[in-house]
mmCIF file of C-alpha atoms in Angstrom:
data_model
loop_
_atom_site.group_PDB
_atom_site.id
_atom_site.type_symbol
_atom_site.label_atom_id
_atom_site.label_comp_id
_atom_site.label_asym_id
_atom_site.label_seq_id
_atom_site.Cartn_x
_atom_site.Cartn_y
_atom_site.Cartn_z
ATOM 1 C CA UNK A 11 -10.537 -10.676 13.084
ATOM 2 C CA UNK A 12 -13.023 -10.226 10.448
ATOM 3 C CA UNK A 13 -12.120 -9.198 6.711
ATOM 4 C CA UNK A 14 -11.857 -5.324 7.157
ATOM 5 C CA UNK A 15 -9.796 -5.522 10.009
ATOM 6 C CA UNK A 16 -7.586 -8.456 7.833
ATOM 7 C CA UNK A 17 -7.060 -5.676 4.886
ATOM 8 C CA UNK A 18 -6.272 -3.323 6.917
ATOM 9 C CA UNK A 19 -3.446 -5.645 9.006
ATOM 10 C CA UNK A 20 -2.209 -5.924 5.648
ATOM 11 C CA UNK A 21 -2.202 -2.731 4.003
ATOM 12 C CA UNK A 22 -0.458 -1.681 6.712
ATOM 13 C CA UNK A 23 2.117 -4.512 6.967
ATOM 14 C CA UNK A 24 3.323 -3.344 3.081
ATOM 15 C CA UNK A 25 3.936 0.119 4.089
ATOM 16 C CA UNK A 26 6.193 -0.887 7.325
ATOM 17 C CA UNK A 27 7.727 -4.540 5.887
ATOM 18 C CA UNK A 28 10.880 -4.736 3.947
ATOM 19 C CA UNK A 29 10.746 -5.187 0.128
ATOM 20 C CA UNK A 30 10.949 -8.972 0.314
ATOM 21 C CA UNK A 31 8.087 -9.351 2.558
ATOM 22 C CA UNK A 32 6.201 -7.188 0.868
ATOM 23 C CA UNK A 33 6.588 -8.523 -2.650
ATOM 24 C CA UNK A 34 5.024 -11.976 -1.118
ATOM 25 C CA UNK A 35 1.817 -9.637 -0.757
ATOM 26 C CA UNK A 36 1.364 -8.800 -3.812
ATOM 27 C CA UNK A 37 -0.688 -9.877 -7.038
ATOM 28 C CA UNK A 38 1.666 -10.944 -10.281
ATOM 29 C CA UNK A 39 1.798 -8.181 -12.455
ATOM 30 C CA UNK A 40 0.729 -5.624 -9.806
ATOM 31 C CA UNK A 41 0.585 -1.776 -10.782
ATOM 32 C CA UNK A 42 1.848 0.914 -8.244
ATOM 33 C CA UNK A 43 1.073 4.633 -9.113
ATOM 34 C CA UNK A 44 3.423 7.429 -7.236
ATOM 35 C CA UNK A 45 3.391 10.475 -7.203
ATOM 36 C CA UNK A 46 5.813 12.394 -10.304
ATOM 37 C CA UNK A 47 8.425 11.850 -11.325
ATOM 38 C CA UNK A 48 8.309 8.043 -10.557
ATOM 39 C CA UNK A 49 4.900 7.388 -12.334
ATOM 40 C CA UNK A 50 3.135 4.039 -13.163
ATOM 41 C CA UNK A 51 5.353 0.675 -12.103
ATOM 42 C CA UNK A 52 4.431 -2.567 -12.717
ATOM 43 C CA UNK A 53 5.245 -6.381 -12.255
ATOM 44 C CA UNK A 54 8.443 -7.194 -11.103
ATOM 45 C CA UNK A 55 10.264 -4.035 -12.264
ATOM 46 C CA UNK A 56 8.506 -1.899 -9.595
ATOM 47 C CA UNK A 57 10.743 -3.883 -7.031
ATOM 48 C CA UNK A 58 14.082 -2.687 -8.250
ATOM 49 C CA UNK A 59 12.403 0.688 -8.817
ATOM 50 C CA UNK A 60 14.149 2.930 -5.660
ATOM 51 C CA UNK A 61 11.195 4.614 -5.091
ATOM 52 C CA UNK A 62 9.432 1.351 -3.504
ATOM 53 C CA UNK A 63 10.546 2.230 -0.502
ATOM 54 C CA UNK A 64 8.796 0.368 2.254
ATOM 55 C CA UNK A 65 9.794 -0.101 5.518
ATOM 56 C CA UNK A 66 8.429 2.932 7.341
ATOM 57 C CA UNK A 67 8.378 2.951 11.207
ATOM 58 C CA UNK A 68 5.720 5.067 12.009
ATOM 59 C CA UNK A 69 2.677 4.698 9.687
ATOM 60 C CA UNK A 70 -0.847 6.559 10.871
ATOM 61 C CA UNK A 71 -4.085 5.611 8.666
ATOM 62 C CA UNK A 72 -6.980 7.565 8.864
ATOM 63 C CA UNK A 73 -9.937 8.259 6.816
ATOM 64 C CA UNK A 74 -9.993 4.789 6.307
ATOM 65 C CA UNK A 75 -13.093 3.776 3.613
ATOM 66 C CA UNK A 76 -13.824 0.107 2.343
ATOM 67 C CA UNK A 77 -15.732 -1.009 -0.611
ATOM 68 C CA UNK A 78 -16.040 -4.893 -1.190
ATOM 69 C CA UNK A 79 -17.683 -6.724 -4.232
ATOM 70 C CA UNK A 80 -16.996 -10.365 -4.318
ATOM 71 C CA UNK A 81 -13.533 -10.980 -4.535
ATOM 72 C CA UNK A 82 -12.742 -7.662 -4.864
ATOM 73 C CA UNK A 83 -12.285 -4.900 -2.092
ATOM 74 C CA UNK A 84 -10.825 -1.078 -2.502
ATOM 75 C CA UNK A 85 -9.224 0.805 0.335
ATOM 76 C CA UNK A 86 -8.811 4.167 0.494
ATOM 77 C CA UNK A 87 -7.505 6.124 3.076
ATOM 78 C CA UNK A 88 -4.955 9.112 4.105
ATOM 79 C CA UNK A 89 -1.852 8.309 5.159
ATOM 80 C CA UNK A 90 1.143 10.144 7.522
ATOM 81 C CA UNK A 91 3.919 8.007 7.529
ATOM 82 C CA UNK A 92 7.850 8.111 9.237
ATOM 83 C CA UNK A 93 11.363 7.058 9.115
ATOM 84 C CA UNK A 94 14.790 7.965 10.225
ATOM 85 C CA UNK A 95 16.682 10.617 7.797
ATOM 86 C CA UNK A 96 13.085 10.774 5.574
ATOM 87 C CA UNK A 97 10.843 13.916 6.000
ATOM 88 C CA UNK A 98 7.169 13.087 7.245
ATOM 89 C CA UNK A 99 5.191 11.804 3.932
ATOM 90 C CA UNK A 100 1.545 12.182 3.848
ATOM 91 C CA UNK A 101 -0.895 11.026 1.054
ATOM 92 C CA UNK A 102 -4.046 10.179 0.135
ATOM 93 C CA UNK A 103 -3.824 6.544 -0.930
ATOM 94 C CA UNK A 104 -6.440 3.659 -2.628
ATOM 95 C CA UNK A 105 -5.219 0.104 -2.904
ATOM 96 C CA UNK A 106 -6.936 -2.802 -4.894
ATOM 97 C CA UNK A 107 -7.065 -6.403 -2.981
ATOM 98 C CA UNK A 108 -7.972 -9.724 -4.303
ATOM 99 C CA UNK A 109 -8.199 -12.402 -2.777
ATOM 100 C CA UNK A 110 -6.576 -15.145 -4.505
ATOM 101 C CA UNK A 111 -8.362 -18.811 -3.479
ATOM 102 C CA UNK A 112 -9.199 -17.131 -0.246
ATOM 103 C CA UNK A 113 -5.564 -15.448 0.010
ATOM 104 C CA UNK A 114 -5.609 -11.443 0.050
ATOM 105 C CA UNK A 115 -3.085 -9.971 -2.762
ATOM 106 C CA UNK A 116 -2.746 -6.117 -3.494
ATOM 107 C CA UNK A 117 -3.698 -6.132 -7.229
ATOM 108 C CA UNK A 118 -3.287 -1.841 -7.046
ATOM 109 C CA UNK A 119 -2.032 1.331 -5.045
ATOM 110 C CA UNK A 120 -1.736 4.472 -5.851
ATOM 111 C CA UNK A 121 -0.492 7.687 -3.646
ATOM 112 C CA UNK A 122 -0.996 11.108 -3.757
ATOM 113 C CA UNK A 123 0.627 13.708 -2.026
ATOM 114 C CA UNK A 124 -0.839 15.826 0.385
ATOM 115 C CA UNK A 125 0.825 19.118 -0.181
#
């Protein structure tokens, strides 16, 4: 599997993990953007935060786009994602990965609604 298809693996695995799994993913002090009215989140307050919400069943990524410099690589991508008693969310999303002495963490992510 080479590094693209590693970040992907992974960006996906935070949308359709649980919240514990997914916190193990992520960068200390990590910023999340949503869409209004939840805003900016950051650090370990975005994981009591309700609308952190992962755990979807069906998630479809497409549009995908990667930019890597060094350490460093953005994502960005549109998104159609499903669970049970949700209605269908779709966004257009970029998330921010580091890799950490060779270990991928999402430093960033930010959604916005397709309307």
């Amino acid at each position: 599997m080479n590094q693209d298809d590693t970040l992907w693996s992974l960006e996906e695995r935070l949308w359709t993990s649980g919240r514990d799994s997914a916190r193990t993913m992520m960068a200390s002090g990590a910023i999340v953007v949503l869409p209004y009215p939840d805003g900016i989140l950051q650090g370990d307050g975005l994981w009591s935060h309700p609308a952190v919400n992962t755990g979807w069943r069906l998630v479809e990524m497409s549009d995908r786009t990667v930019a890597r410099q060094g350490d460093v690589a953005v994502l960005a991508y549109r998104v159609r994602a499903t669970k049970p008693d949700v209605p269908e969310y779709e966004a257009l999303c970029a998330s921010t990965w580091l890799s950490d002495a060779g270990t991928w963490r999402r430093l960033f992510h930010q959604q916005t609604p397709v309307a």
